[in-house]
PDB file of C-alpha atoms in Angstrom:
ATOM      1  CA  UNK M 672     -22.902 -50.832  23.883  1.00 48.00           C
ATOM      2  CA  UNK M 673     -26.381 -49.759  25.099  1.00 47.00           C
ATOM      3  CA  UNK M 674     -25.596 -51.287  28.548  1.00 48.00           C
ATOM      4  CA  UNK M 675     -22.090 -49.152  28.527  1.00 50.00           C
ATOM      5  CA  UNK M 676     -24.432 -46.098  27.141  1.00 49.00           C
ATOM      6  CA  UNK M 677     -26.778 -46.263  30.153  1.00 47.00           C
ATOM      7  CA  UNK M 678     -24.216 -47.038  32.838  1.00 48.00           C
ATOM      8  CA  UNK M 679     -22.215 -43.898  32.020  1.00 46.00           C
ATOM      9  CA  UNK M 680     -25.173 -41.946  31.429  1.00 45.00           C
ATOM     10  CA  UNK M 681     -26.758 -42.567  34.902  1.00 45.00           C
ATOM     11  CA  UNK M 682     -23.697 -41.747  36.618  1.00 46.00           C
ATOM     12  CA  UNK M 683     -22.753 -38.991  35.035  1.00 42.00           C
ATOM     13  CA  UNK M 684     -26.131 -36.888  34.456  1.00 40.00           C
ATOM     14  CA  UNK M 685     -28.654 -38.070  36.973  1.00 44.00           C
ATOM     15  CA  UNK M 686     -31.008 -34.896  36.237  1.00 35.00           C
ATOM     16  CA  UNK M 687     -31.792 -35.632  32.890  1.00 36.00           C
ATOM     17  CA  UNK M 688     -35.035 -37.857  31.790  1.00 58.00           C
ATOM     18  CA  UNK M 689     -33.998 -41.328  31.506  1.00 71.00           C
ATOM     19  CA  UNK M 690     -36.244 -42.079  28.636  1.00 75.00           C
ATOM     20  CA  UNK M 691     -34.175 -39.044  26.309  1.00 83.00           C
ATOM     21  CA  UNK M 692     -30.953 -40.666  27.979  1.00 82.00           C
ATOM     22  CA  UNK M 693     -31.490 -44.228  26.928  1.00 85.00           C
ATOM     23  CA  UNK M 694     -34.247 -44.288  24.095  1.00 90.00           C
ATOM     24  CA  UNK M 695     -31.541 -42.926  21.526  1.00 92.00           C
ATOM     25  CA  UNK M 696     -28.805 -46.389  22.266  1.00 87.00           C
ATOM     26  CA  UNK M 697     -31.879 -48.555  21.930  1.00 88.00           C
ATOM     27  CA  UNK M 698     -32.862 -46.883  18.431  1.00 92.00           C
ATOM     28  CA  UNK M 699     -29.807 -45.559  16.648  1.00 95.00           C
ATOM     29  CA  UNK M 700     -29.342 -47.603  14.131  1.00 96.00           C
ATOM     30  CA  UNK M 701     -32.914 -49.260  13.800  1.00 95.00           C
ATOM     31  CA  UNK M 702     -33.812 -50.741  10.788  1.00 96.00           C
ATOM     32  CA  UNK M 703     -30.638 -50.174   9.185  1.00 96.00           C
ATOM     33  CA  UNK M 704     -29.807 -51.316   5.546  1.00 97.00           C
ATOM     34  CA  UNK M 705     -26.319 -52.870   6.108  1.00 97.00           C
ATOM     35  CA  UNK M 706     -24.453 -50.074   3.923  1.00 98.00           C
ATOM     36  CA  UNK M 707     -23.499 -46.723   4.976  1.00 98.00           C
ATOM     37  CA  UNK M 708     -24.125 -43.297   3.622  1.00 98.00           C
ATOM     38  CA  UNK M 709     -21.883 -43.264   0.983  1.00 97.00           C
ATOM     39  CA  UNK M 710     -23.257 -46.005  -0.582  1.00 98.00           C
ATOM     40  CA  UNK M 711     -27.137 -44.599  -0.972  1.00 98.00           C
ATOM     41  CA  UNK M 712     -25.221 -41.528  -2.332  1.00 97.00           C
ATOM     42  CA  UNK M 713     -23.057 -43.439  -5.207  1.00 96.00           C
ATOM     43  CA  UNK M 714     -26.126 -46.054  -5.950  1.00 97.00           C
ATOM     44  CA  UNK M 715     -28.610 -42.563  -5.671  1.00 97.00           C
ATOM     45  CA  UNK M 716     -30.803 -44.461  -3.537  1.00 97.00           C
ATOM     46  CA  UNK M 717     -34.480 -43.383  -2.728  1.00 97.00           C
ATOM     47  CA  UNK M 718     -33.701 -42.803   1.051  1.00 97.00           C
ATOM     48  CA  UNK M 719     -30.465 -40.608  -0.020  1.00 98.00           C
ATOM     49  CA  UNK M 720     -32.910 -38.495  -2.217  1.00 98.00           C
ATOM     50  CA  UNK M 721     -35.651 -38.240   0.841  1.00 97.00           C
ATOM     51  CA  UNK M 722     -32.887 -37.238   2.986  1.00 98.00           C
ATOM     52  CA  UNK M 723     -31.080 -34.763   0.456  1.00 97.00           C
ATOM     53  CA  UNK M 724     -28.163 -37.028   1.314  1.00 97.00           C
ATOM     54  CA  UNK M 725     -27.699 -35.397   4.320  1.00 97.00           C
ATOM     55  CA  UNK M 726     -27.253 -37.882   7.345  1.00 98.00           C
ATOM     56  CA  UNK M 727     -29.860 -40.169   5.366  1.00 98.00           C
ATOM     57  CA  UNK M 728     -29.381 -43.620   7.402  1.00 98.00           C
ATOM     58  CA  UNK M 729     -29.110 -41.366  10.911  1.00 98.00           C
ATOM     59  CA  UNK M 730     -32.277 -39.293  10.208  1.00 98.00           C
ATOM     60  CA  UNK M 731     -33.912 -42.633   8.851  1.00 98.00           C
ATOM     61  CA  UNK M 732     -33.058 -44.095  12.609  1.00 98.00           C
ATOM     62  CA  UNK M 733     -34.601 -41.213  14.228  1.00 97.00           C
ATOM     63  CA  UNK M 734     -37.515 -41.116  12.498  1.00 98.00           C
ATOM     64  CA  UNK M 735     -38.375 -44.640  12.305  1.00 97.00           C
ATOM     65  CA  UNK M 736     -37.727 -45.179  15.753  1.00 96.00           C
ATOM     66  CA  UNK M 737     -39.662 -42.367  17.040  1.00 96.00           C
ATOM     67  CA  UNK M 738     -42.924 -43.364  14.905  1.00 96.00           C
ATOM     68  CA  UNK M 739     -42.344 -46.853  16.158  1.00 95.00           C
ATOM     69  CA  UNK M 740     -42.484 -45.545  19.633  1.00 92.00           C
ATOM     70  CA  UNK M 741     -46.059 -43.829  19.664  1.00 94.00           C
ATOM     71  CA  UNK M 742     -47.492 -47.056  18.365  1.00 95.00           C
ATOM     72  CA  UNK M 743     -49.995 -47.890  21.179  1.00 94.00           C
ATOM     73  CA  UNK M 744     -48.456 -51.098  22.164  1.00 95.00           C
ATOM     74  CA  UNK M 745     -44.972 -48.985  22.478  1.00 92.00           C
ATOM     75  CA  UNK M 746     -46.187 -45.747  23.622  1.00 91.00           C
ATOM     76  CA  UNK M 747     -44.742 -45.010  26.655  1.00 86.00           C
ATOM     77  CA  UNK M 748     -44.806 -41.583  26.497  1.00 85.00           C
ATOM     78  CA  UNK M 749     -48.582 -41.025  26.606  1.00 87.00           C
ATOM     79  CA  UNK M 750     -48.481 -39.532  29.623  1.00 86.00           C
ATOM     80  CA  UNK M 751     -46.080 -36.773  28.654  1.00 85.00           C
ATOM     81  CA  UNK M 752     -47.641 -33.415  27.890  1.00 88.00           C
ATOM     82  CA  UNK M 753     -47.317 -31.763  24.341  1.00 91.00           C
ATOM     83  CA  UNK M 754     -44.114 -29.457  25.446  1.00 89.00           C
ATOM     84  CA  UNK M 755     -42.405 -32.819  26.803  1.00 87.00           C
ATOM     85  CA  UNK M 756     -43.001 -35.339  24.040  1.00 90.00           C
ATOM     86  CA  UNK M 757     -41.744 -32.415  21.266  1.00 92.00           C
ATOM     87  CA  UNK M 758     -38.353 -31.967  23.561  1.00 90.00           C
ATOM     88  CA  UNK M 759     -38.106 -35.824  24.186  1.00 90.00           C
ATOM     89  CA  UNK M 760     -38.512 -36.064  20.072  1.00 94.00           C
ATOM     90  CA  UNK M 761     -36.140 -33.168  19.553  1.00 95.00           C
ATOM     91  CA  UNK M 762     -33.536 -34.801  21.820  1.00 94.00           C
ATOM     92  CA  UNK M 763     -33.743 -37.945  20.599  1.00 95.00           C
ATOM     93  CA  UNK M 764     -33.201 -36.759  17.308  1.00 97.00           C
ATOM     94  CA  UNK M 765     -30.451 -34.905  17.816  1.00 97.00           C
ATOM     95  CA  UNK M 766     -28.823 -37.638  19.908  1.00 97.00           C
ATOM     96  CA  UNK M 767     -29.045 -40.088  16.866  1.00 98.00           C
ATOM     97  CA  UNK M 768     -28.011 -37.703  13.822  1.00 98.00           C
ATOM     98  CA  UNK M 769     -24.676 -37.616  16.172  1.00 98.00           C
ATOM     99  CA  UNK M 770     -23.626 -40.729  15.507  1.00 98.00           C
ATOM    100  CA  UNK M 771     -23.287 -39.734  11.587  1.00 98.00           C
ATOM    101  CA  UNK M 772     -19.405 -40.216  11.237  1.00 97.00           C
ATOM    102  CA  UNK M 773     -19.219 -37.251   8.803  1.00 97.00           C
ATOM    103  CA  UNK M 774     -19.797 -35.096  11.976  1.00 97.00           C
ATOM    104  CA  UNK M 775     -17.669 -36.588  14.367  1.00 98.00           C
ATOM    105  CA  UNK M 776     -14.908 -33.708  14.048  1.00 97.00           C
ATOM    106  CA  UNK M 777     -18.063 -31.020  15.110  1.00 98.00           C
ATOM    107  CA  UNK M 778     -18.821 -32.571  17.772  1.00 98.00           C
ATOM    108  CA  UNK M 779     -14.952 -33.415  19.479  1.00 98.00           C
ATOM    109  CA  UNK M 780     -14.542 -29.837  18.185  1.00 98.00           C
ATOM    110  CA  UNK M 781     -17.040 -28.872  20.670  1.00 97.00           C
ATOM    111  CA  UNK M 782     -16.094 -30.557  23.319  1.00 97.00           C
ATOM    112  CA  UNK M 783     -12.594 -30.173  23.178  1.00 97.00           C
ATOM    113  CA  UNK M 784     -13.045 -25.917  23.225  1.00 96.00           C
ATOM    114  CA  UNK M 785     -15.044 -26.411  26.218  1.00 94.00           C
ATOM    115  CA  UNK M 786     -12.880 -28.490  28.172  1.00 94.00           C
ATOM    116  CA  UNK M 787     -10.078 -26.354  26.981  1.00 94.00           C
ATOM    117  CA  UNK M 788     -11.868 -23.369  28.954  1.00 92.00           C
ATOM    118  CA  UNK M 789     -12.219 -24.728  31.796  1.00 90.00           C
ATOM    119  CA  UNK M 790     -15.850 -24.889  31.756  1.00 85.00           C
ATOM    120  CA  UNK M 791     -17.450 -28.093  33.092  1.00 86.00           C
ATOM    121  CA  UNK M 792     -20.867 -29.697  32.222  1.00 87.00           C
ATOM    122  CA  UNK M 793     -23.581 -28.833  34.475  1.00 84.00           C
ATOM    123  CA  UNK M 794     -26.849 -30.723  34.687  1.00 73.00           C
ATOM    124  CA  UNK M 795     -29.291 -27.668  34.521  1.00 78.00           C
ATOM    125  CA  UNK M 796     -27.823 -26.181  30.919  1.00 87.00           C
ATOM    126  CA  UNK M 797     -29.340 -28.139  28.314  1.00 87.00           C
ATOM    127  CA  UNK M 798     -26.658 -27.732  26.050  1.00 92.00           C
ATOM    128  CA  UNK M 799     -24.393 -29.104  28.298  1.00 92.00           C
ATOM    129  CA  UNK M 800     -26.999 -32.136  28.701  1.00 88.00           C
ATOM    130  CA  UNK M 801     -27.363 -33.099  25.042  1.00 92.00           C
ATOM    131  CA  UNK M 802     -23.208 -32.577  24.145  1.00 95.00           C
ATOM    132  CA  UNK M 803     -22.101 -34.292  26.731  1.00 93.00           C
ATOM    133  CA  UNK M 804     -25.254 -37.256  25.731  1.00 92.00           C
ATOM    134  CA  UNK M 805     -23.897 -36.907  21.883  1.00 96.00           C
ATOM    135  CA  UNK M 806     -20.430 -37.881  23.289  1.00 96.00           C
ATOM    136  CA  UNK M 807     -21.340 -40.711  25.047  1.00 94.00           C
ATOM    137  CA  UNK M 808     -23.750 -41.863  22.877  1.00 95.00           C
ATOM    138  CA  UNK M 809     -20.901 -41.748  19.996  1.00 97.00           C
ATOM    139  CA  UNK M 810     -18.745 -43.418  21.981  1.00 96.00           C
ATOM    140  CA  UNK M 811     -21.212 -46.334  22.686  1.00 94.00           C
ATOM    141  CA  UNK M 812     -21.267 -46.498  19.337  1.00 96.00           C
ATOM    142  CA  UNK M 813     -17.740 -47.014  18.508  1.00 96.00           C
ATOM    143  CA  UNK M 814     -16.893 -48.629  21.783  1.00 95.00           C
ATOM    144  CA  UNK M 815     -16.336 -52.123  20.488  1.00 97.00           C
ATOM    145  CA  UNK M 816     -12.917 -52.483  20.969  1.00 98.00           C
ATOM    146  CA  UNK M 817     -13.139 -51.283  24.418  1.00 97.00           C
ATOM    147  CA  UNK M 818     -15.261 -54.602  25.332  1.00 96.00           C
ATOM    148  CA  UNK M 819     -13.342 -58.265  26.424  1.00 96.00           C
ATOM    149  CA  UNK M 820     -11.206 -59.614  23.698  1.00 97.00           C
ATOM    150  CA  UNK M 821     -13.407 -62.670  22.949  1.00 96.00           C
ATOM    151  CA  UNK M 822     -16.314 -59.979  22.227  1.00 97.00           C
ATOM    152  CA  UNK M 823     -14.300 -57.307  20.835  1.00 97.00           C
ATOM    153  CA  UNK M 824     -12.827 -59.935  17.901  1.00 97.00           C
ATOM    154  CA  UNK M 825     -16.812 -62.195  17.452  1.00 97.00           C
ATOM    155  CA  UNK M 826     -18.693 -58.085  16.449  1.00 97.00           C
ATOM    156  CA  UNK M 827     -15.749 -56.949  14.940  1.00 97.00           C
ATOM    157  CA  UNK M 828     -15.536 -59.757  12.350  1.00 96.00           C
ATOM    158  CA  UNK M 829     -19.584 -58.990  11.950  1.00 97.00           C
ATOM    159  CA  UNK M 830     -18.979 -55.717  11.573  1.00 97.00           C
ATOM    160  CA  UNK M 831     -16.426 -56.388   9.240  1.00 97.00           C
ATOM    161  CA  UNK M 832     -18.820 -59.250   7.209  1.00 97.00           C
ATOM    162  CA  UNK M 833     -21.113 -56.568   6.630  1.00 98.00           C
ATOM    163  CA  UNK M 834     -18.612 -54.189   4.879  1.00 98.00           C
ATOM    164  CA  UNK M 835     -17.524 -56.801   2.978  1.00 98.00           C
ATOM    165  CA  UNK M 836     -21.743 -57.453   1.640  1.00 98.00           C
ATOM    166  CA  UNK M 837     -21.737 -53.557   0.947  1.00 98.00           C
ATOM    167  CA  UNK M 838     -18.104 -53.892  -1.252  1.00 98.00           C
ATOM    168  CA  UNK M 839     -19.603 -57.155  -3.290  1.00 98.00           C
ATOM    169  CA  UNK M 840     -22.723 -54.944  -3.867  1.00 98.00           C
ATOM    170  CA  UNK M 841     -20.576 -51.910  -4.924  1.00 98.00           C
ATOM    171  CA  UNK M 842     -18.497 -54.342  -7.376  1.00 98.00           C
ATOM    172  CA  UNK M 843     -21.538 -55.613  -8.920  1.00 97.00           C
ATOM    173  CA  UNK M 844     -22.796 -52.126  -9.574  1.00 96.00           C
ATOM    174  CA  UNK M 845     -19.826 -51.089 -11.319  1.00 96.00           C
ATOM    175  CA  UNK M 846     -18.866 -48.520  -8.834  1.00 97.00           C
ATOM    176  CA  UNK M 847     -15.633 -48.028  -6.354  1.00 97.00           C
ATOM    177  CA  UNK M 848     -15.337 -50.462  -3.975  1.00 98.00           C
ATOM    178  CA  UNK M 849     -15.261 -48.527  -0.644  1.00 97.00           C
ATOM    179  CA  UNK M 850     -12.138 -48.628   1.322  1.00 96.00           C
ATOM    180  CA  UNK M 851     -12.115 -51.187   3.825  1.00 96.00           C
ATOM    181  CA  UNK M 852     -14.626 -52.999   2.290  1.00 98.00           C
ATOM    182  CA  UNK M 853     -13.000 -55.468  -0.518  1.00 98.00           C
ATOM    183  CA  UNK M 854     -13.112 -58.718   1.143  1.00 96.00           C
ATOM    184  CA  UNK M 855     -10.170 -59.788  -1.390  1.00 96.00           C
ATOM    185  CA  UNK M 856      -7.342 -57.000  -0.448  1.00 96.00           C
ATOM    186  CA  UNK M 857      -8.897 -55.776   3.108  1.00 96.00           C
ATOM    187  CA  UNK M 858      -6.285 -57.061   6.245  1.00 95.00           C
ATOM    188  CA  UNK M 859      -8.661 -57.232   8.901  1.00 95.00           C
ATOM    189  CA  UNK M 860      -5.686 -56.531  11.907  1.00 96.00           C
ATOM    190  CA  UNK M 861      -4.595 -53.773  10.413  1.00 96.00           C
ATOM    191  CA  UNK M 862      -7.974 -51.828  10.195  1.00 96.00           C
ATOM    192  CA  UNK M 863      -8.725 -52.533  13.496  1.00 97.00           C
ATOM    193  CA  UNK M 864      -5.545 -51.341  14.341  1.00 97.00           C
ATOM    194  CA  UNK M 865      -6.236 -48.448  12.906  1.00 97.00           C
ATOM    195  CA  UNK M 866      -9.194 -47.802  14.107  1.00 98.00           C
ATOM    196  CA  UNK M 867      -8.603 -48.100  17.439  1.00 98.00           C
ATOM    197  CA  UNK M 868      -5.348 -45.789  16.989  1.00 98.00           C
ATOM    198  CA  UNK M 869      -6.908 -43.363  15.436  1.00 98.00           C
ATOM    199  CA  UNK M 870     -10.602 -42.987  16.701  1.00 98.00           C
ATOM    200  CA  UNK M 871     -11.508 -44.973  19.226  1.00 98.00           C
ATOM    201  CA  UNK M 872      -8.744 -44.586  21.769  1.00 98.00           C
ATOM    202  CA  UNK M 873      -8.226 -40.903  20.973  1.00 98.00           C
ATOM    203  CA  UNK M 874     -12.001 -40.399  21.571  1.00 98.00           C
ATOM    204  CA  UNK M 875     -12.353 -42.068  24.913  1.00 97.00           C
ATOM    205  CA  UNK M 876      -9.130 -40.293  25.869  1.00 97.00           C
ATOM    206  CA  UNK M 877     -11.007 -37.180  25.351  1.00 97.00           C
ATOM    207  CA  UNK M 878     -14.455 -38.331  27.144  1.00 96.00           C
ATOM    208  CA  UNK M 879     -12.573 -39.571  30.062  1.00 95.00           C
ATOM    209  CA  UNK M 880     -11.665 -35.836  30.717  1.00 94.00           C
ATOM    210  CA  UNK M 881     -15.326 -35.470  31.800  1.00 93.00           C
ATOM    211  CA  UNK M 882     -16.610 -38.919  32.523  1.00 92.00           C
ATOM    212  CA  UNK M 883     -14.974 -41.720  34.619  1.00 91.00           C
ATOM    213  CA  UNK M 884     -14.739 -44.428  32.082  1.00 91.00           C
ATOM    214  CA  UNK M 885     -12.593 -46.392  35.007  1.00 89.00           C
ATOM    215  CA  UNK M 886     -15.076 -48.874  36.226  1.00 87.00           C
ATOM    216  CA  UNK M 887     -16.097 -50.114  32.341  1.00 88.00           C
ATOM    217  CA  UNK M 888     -12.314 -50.767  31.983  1.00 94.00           C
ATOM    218  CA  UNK M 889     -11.939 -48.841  28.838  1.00 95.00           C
ATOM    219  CA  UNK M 890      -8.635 -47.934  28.270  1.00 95.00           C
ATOM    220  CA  UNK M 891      -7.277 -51.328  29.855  1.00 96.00           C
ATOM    221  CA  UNK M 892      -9.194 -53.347  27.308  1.00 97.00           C
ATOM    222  CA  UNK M 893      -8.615 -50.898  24.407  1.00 97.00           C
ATOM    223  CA  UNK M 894      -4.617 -51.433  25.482  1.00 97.00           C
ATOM    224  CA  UNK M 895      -5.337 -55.258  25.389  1.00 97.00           C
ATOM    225  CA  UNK M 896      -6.921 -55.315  22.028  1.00 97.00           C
ATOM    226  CA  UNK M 897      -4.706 -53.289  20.202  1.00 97.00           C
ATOM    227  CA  UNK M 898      -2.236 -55.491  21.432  1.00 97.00           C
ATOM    228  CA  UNK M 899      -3.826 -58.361  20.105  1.00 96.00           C
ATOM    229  CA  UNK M 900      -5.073 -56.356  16.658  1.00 97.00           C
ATOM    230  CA  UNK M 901      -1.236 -55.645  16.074  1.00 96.00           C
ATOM    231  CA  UNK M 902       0.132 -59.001  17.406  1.00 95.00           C
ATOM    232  CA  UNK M 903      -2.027 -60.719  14.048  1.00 95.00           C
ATOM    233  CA  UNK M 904      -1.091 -57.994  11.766  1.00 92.00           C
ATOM    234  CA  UNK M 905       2.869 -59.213  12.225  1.00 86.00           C
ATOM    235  CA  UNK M 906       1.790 -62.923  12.396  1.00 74.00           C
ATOM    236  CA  UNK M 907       2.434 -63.833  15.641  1.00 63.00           C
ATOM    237  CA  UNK M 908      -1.014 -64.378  16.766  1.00 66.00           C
ATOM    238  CA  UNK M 909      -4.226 -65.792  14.958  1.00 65.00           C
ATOM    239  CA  UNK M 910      -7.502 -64.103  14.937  1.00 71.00           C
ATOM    240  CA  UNK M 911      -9.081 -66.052  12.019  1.00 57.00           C
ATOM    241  CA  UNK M 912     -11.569 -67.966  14.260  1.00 49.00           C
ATOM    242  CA  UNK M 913     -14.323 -65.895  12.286  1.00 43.00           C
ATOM    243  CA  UNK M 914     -15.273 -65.902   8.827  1.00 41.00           C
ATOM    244  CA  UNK M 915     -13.877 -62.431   8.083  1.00 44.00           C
ATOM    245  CA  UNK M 916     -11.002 -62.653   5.747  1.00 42.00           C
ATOM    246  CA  UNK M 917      -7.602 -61.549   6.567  1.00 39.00           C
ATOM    247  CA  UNK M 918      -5.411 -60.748   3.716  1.00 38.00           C
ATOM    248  CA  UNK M 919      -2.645 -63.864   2.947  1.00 34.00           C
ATOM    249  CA  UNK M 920       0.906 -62.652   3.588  1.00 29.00           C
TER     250      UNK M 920
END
């Protein structure tokens, strides 16, 4: 999704500083845990209590990241000037603590009241830089079902691998088993189904309003997928090529 990221991004905001642009796709979820925020709050774990359980995993990213960056071997923002590097930092953190979930209404919210003014984004108003960033930078994010099937089903049964770790480590801690994430009840189909109906298409419905999404083939692959995501959840197709489990019917 980083290459989908920077593609839209050059297009559709060729003012802004490529390195604030693309340094947030290439760091937003580094050295991740494999659980998600809920988890470090029901386990109380130490980087939920740094954090205040507050965006803990996203403001982990930033930070991270951003100290990994003015390492000397990775610095390549020595040459920027104390003003830039603090706006850079800023930006970049604000561009990762987006991708928080928890959030995503706020930010939609945003854009949705602006569109629904009639205002448009303009590449000198900063605010309108870093929203319109935050969007596509979310939508990166989710945009996994938007890619070629054979792609789309191979991350999605990662992704889905890795839900299933967190739910064995939430049943061995005695604690609820997140939804989604009990690799003995959990029909693989149907959340994707769902999550492309409810999330990801409605959200890249709502970016395409502002950015043309026509030349990644979005919506034509997020048709084709859900097509195929719904096909399996009725039986009439097969997507257990993976190891994720679908439930028996």
């Amino acid at each position: 999704h980083s290459h989908r990221c920077r593609t839209v991004c050059m297009s559709a905001l060729r003012g802004v500083r490529n390195a604030t642009s693309l340094t947030p796709n290439r760091c937003h979820d580094y050295a991740h845990l494999g659980v998600n925020n809920n988890f470090l709050s029901s386990t109380m774990h130490k980087l939920g209590l740094r954090y205040n359980f507050i965006s803990p995993l996203e403001n982990m990213h930033a930070s991270e990241a951003l100290q990994m960056l003015l390492r000397p071997e990775n610095n390549f923002l020595v040459t920027l000037g104390k003003d830039e590097y603090l706006e850079f930092h800023q930006s970049v953190a604000q561009l990762i603590l987006a991708t928080d979930m928890t959030r995503h209404i706020e930010f939609t919210g945003q854009f949705t009241a602006k569109l629904a003014a009639g205002k448009r984004f303009h590449s000198y108003n900063k605010h309108d830089n870093l929203l319109l960033l935050q969007m596509m930078l979310k939508f990166a994010d989710l945009s996994n079902p938007s890619r070629r099937w054979t792609v789309c089903r191979e991350w999605s049964n990662r992704v889905m691998e890795e839900f299933y770790l967190q739910g064995d480590r939430e049943r061995a801690a005695r604690i609820p088993v997140s939804p989604g994430m009990d690799r003995n009840t959990t029909d693989w189909p149907k959340c994707q189904v769902t999550f492309i109906k409810f999330v990801v298409r409605p959200f890249a419905d709502l970016l395409s309003r502002a950015v043309n999404l026509e030349p990644l083939h979005v919506l034509e692959n997020l048709d084709g997928n859900f097509a195929q995501w719904a096909a399996a959840t009725t039986g009439l197709s097969s997507v257990r090529e993976g190891t994720a489990k679908v439930t028996p019917r």
